[in-house]
PDB file of C-alpha atoms in Angstrom:
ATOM      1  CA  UNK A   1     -48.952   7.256  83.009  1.00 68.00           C
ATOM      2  CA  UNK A   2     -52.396   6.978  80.996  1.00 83.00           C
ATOM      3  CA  UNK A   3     -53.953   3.820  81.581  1.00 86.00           C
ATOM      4  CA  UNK A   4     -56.223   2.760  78.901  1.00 87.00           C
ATOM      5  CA  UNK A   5     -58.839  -0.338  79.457  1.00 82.00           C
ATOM      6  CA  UNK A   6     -59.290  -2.148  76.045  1.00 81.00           C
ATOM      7  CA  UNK A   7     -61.296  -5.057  75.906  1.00 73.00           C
ATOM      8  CA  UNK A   8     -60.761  -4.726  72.107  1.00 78.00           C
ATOM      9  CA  UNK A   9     -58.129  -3.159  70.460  1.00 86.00           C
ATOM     10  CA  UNK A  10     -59.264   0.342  68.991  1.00 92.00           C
ATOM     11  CA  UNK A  11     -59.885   0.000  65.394  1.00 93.00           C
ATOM     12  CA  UNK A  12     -60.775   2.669  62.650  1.00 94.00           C
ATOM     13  CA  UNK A  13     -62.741   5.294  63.191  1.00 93.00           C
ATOM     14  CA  UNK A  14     -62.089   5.456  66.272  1.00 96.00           C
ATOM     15  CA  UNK A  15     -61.442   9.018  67.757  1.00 97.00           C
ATOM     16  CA  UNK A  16     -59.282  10.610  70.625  1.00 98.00           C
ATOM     17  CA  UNK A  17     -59.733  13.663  71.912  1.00 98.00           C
ATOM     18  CA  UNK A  18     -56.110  15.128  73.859  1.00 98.00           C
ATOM     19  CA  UNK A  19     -56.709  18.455  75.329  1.00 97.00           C
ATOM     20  CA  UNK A  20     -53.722  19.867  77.069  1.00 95.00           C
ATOM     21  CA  UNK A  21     -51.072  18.599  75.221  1.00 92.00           C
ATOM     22  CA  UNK A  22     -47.998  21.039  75.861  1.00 92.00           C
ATOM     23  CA  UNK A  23     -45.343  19.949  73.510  1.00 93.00           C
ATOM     24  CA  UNK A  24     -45.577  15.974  74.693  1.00 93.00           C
ATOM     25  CA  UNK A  25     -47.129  13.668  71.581  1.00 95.00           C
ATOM     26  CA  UNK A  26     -45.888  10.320  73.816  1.00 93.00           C
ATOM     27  CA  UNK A  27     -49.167   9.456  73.749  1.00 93.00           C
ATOM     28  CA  UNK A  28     -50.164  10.637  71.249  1.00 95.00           C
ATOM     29  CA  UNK A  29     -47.526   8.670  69.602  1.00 94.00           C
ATOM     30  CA  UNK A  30     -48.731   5.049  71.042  1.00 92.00           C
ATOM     31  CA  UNK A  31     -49.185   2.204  68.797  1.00 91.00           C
ATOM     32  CA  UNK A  32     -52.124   1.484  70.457  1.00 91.00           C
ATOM     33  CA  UNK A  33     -53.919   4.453  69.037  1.00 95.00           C
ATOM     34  CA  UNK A  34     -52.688   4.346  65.729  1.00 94.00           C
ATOM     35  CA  UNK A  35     -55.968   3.794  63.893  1.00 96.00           C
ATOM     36  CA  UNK A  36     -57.588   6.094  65.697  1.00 97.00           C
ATOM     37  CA  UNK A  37     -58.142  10.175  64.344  1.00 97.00           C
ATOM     38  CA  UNK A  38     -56.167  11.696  66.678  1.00 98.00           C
ATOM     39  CA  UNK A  39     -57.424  15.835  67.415  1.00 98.00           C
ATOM     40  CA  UNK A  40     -55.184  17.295  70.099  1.00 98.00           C
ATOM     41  CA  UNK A  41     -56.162  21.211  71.631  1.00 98.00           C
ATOM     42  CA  UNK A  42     -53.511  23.409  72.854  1.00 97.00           C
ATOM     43  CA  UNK A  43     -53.828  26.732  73.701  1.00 96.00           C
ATOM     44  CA  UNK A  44     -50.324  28.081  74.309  1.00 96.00           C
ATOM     45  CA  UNK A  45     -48.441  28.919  71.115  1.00 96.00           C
ATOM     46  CA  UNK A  46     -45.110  27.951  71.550  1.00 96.00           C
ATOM     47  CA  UNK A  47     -45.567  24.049  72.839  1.00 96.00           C
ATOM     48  CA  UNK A  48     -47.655  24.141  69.982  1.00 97.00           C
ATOM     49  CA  UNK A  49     -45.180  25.417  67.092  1.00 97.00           C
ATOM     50  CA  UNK A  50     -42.748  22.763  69.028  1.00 97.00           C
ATOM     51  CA  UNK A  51     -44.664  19.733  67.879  1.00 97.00           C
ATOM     52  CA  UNK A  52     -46.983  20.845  64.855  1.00 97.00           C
ATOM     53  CA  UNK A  53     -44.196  19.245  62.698  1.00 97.00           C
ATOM     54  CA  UNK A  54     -45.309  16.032  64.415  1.00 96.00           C
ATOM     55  CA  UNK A  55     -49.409  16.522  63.869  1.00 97.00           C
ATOM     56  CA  UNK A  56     -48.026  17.203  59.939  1.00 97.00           C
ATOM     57  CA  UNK A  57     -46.295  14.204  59.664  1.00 97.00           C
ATOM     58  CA  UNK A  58     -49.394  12.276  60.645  1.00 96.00           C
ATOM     59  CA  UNK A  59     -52.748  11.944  58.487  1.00 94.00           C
ATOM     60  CA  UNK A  60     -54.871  11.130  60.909  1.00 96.00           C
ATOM     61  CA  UNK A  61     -53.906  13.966  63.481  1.00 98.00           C
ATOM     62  CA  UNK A  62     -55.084  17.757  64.285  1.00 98.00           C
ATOM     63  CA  UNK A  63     -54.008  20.076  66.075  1.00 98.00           C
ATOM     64  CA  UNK A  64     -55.993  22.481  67.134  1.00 98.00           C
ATOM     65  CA  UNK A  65     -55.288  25.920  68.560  1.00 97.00           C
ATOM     66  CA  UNK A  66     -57.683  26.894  71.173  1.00 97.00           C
ATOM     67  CA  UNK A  67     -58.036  24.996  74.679  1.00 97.00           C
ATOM     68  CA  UNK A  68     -60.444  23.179  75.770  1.00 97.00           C
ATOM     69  CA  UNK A  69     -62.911  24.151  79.209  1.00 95.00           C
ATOM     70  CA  UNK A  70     -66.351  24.332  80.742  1.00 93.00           C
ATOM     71  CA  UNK A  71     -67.726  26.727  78.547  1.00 93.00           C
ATOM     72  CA  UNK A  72     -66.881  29.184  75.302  1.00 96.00           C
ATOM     73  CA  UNK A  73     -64.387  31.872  76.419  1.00 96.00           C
ATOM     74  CA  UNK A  74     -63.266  33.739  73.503  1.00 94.00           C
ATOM     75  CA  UNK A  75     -61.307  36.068  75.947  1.00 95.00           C
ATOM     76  CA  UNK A  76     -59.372  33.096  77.437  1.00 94.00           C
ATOM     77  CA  UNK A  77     -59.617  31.308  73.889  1.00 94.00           C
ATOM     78  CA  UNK A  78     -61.023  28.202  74.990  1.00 97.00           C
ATOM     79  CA  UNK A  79     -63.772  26.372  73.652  1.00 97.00           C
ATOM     80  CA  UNK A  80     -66.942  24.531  75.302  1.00 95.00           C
ATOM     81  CA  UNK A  81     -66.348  20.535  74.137  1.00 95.00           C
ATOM     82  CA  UNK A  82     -69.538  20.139  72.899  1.00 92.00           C
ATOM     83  CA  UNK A  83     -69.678  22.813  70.354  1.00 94.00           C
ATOM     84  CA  UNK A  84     -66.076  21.671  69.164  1.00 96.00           C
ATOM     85  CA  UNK A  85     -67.299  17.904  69.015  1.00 95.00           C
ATOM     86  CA  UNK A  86     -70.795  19.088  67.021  1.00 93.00           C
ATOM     87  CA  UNK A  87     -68.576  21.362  64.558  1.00 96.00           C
ATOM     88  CA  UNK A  88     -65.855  18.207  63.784  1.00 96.00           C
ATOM     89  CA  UNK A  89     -68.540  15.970  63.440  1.00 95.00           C
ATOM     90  CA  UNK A  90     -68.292  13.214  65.803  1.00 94.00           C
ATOM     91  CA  UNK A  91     -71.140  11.482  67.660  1.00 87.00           C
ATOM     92  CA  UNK A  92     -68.814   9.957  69.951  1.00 92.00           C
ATOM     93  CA  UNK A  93     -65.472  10.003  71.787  1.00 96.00           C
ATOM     94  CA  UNK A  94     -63.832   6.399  72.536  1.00 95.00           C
ATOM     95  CA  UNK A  95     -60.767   7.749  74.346  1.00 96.00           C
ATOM     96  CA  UNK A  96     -60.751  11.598  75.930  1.00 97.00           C
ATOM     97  CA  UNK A  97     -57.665  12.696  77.932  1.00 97.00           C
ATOM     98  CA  UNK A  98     -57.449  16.000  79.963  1.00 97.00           C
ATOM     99  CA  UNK A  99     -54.640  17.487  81.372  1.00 94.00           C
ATOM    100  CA  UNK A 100     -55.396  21.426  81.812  1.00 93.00           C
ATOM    101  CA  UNK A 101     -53.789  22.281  84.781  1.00 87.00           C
ATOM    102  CA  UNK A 102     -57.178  22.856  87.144  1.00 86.00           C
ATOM    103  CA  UNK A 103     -60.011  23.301  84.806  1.00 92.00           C
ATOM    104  CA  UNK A 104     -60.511  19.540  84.906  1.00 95.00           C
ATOM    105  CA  UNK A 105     -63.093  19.790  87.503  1.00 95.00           C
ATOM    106  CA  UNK A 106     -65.343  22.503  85.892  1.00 95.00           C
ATOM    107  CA  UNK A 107     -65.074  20.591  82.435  1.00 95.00           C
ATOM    108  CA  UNK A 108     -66.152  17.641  84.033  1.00 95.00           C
ATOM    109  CA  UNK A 109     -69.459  19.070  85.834  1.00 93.00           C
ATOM    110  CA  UNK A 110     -70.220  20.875  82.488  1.00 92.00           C
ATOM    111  CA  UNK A 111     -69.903  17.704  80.665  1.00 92.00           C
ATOM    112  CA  UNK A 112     -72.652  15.777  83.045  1.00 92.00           C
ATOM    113  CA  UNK A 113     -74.506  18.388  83.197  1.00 89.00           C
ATOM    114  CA  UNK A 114     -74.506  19.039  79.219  1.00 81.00           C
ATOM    115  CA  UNK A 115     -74.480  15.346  78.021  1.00 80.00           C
ATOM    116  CA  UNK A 116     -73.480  16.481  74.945  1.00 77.00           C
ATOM    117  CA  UNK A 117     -70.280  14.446  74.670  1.00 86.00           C
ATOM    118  CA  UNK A 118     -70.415  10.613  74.954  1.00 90.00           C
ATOM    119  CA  UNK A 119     -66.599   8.978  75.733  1.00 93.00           C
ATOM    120  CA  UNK A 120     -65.806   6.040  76.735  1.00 92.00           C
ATOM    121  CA  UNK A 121     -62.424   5.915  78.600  1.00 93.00           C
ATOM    122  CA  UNK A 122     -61.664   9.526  80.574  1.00 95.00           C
ATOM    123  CA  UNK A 123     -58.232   9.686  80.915  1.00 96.00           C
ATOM    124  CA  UNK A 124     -57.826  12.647  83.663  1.00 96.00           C
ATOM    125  CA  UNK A 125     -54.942  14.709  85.597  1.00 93.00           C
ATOM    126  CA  UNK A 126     -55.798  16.131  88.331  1.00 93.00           C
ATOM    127  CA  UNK A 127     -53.861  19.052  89.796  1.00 89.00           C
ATOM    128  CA  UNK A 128     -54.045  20.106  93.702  1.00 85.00           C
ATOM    129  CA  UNK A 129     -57.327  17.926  94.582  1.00 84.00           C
ATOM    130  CA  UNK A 130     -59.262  18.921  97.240  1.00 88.00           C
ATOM    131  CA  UNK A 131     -61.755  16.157  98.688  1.00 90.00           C
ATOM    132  CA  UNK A 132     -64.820  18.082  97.993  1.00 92.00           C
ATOM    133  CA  UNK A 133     -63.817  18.453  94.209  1.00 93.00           C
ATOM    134  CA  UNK A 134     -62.355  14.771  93.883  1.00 93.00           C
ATOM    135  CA  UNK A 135     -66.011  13.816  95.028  1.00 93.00           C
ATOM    136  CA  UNK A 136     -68.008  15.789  92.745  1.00 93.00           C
ATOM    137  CA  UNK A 137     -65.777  14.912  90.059  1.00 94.00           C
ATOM    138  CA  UNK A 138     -66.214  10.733  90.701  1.00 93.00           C
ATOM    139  CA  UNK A 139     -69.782  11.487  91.138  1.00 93.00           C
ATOM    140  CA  UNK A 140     -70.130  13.344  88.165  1.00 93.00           C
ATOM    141  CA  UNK A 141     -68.396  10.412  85.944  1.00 94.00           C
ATOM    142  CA  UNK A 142     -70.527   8.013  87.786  1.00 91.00           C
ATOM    143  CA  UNK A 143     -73.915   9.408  86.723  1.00 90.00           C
ATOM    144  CA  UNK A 144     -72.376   9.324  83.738  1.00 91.00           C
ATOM    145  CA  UNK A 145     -71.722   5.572  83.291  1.00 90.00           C
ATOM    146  CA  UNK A 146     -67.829   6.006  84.268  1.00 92.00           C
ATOM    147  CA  UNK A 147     -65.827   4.248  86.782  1.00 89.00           C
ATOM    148  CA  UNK A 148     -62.341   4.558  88.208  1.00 89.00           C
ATOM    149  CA  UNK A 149     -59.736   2.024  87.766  1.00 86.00           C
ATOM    150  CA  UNK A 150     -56.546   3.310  87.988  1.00 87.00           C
ATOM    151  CA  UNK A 151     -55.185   6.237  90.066  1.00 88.00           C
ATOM    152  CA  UNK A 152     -50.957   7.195  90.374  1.00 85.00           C
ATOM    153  CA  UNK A 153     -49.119   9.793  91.521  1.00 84.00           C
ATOM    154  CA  UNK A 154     -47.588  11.748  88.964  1.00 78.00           C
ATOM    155  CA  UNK A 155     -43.883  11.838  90.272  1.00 70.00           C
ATOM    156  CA  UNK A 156     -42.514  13.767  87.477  1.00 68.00           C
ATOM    157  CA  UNK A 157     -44.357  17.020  89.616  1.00 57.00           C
ATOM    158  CA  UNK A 158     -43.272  19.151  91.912  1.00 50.00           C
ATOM    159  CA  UNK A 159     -44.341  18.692  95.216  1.00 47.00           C
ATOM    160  CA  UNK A 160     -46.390  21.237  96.616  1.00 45.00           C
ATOM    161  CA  UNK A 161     -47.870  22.131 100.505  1.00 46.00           C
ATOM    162  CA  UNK A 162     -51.250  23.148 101.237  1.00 44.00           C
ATOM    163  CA  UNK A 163     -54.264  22.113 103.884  1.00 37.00           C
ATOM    164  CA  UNK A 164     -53.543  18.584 104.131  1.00 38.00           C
ATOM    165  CA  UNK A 165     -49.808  19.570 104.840  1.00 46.00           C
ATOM    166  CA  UNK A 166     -48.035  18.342 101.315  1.00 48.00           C
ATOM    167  CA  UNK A 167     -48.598  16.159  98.920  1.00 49.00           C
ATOM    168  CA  UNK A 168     -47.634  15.623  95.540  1.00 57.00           C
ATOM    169  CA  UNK A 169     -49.548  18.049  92.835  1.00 78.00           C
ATOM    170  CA  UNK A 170     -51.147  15.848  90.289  1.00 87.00           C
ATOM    171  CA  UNK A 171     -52.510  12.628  90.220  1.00 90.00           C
ATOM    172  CA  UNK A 172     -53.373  10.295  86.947  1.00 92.00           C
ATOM    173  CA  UNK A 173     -56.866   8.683  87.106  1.00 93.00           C
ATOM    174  CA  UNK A 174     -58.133   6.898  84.476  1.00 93.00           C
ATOM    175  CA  UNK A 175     -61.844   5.675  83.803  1.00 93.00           C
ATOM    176  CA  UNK A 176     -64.141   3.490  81.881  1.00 90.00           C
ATOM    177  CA  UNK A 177     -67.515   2.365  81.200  1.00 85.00           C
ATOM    178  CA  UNK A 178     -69.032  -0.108  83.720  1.00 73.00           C
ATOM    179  CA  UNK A 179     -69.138  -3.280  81.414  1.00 68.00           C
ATOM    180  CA  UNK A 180     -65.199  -3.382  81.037  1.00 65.00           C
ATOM    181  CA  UNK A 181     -64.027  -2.857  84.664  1.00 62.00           C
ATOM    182  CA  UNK A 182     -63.432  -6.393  85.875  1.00 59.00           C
ATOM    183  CA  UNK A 183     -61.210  -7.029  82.655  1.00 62.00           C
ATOM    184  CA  UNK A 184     -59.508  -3.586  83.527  1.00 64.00           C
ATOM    185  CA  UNK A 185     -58.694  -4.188  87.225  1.00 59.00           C
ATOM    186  CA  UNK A 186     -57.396  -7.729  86.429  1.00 64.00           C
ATOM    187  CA  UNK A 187     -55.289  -6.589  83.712  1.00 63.00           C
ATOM    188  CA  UNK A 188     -53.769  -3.660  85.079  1.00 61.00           C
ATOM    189  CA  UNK A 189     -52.854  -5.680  88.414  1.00 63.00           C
ATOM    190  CA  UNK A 190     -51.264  -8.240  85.842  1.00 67.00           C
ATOM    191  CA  UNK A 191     -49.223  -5.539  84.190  1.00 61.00           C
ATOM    192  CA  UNK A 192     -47.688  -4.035  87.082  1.00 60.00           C
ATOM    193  CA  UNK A 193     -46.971  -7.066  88.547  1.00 67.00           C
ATOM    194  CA  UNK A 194     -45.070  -8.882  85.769  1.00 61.00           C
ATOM    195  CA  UNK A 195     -43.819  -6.238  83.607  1.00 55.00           C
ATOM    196  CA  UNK A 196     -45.202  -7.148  80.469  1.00 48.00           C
ATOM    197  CA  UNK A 197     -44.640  -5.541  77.246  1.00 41.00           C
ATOM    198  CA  UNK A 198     -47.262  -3.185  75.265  1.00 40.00           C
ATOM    199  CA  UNK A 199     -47.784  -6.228  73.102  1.00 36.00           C
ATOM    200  CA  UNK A 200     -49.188  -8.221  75.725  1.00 36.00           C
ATOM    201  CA  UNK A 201     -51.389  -5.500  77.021  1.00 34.00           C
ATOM    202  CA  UNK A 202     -54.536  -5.827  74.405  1.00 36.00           C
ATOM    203  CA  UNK A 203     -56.948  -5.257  77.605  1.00 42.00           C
ATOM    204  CA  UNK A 204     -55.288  -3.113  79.595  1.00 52.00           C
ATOM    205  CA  UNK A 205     -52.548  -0.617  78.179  1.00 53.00           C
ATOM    206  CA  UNK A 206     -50.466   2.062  79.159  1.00 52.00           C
ATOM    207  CA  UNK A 207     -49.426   4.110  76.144  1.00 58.00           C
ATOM    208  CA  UNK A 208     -47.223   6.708  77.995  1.00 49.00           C
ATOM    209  CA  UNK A 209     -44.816   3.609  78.767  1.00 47.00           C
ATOM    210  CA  UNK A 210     -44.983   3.988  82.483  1.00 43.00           C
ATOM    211  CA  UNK A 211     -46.363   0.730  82.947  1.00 40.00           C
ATOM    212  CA  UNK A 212     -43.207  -1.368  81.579  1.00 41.00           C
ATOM    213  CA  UNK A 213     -41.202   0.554  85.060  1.00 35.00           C
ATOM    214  CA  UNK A 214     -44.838   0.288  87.732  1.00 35.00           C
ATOM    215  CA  UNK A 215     -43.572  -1.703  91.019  1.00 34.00           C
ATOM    216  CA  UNK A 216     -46.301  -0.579  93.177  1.00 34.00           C
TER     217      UNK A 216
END
């Protein structure tokens, strides 16, 4: 799932980034971000032409065809974030989610080392983690005013074997800015314990749903 922490609900113009978005607009789709301008980055062409027809039917949402990574790759077709966030004119990101299958951990670095993109929820998946990298990675966030407060397996993913002997590929973490953690960790605990609908959730939401089936 994609936890979000929301000590407010998001309210126009508020902007989400989703880079990696295959042909999945779940969340995307969420209520909770609908007054938010919406700019999704895919690189592969066919997920893409799959859900365009959804980005159309929505005002507030792009879709834009070139990935997301560390640095300009024109090769690769993949853009450095801060050049894409300069050129759509946004000072500021309030919820960024990244799902691209590795690069996560070379975007991140670039992005502390840049500060050229501020966000204020990172919403992450992280495929095949080793320790060194998950450390880096927290660090990185850390320095840059970003904490972790929820982490699950993504079950939905195959399992795969390597040093540590098999585990499963890809994990959700999601972050936040210091000042909201205490509401987050309370609120998430409260939604997985007592099933509560998205309604209920205004300071700590799940829009991919997974939260409404959470037992653990």
């Amino acid at each position: 799932g994609k936890n979000l922490c929301l000590p407010v609900p998001l309210r126009a113009p508020c902007v989400v980034y989703s880079i990696g978005t295959w042909d999945d607009t779940t969340f995307e789709s969420s209520p909770i971000l609908s007054a938010c301008q919406v700019h999704a980055f895919e690189i592969d062409p066919a997920p893409r032409k799959r859900i365009q027809h959804v980005f159309d039917a929505h005002r507030n949402w792009t879709l834009h065809p070139y990935g997301i990574a560390a640095r300009d790759d024109s090769v690769r077709g993949v853009r450095g974030l801060g050049g894409v966030v300069k050129e759509l004119g946004h000072t500021s990101i309030d919820v960024l989610k990244v799902d691209i299958e590795g690069g996560e951990f070379e975007l991140v670095e670039a992005l502390a080392k840049n500060k050229a993109v501020s966000f204020d929820q990172f919403l992450v998946e992280v495929h095949n983690p080793r320790l060194e990298q998950m450390l880096r990675m927290t660090r990185s966030l850390d320095a840059m005013g970003l904490v972790p407060f929820a982490r699950e397996a993504n079950t939905l993913a195959a399992a795969v074997q390597d040093a540590t002997g098999g585990h499963s590929c890809c994990f959700e973490y999601s972050f936040v800015r210091l000042p909201f953690l205490s509401e987050c960790a309370d609120k998430l605990l409260s939604a997985r314990s007592g099933g509560r609908s998205h309604g209920q959730l205004a300071w700590c939401a799940d829009p991919s749903g997974s939260l409404e089936h959470a037992s653990d």
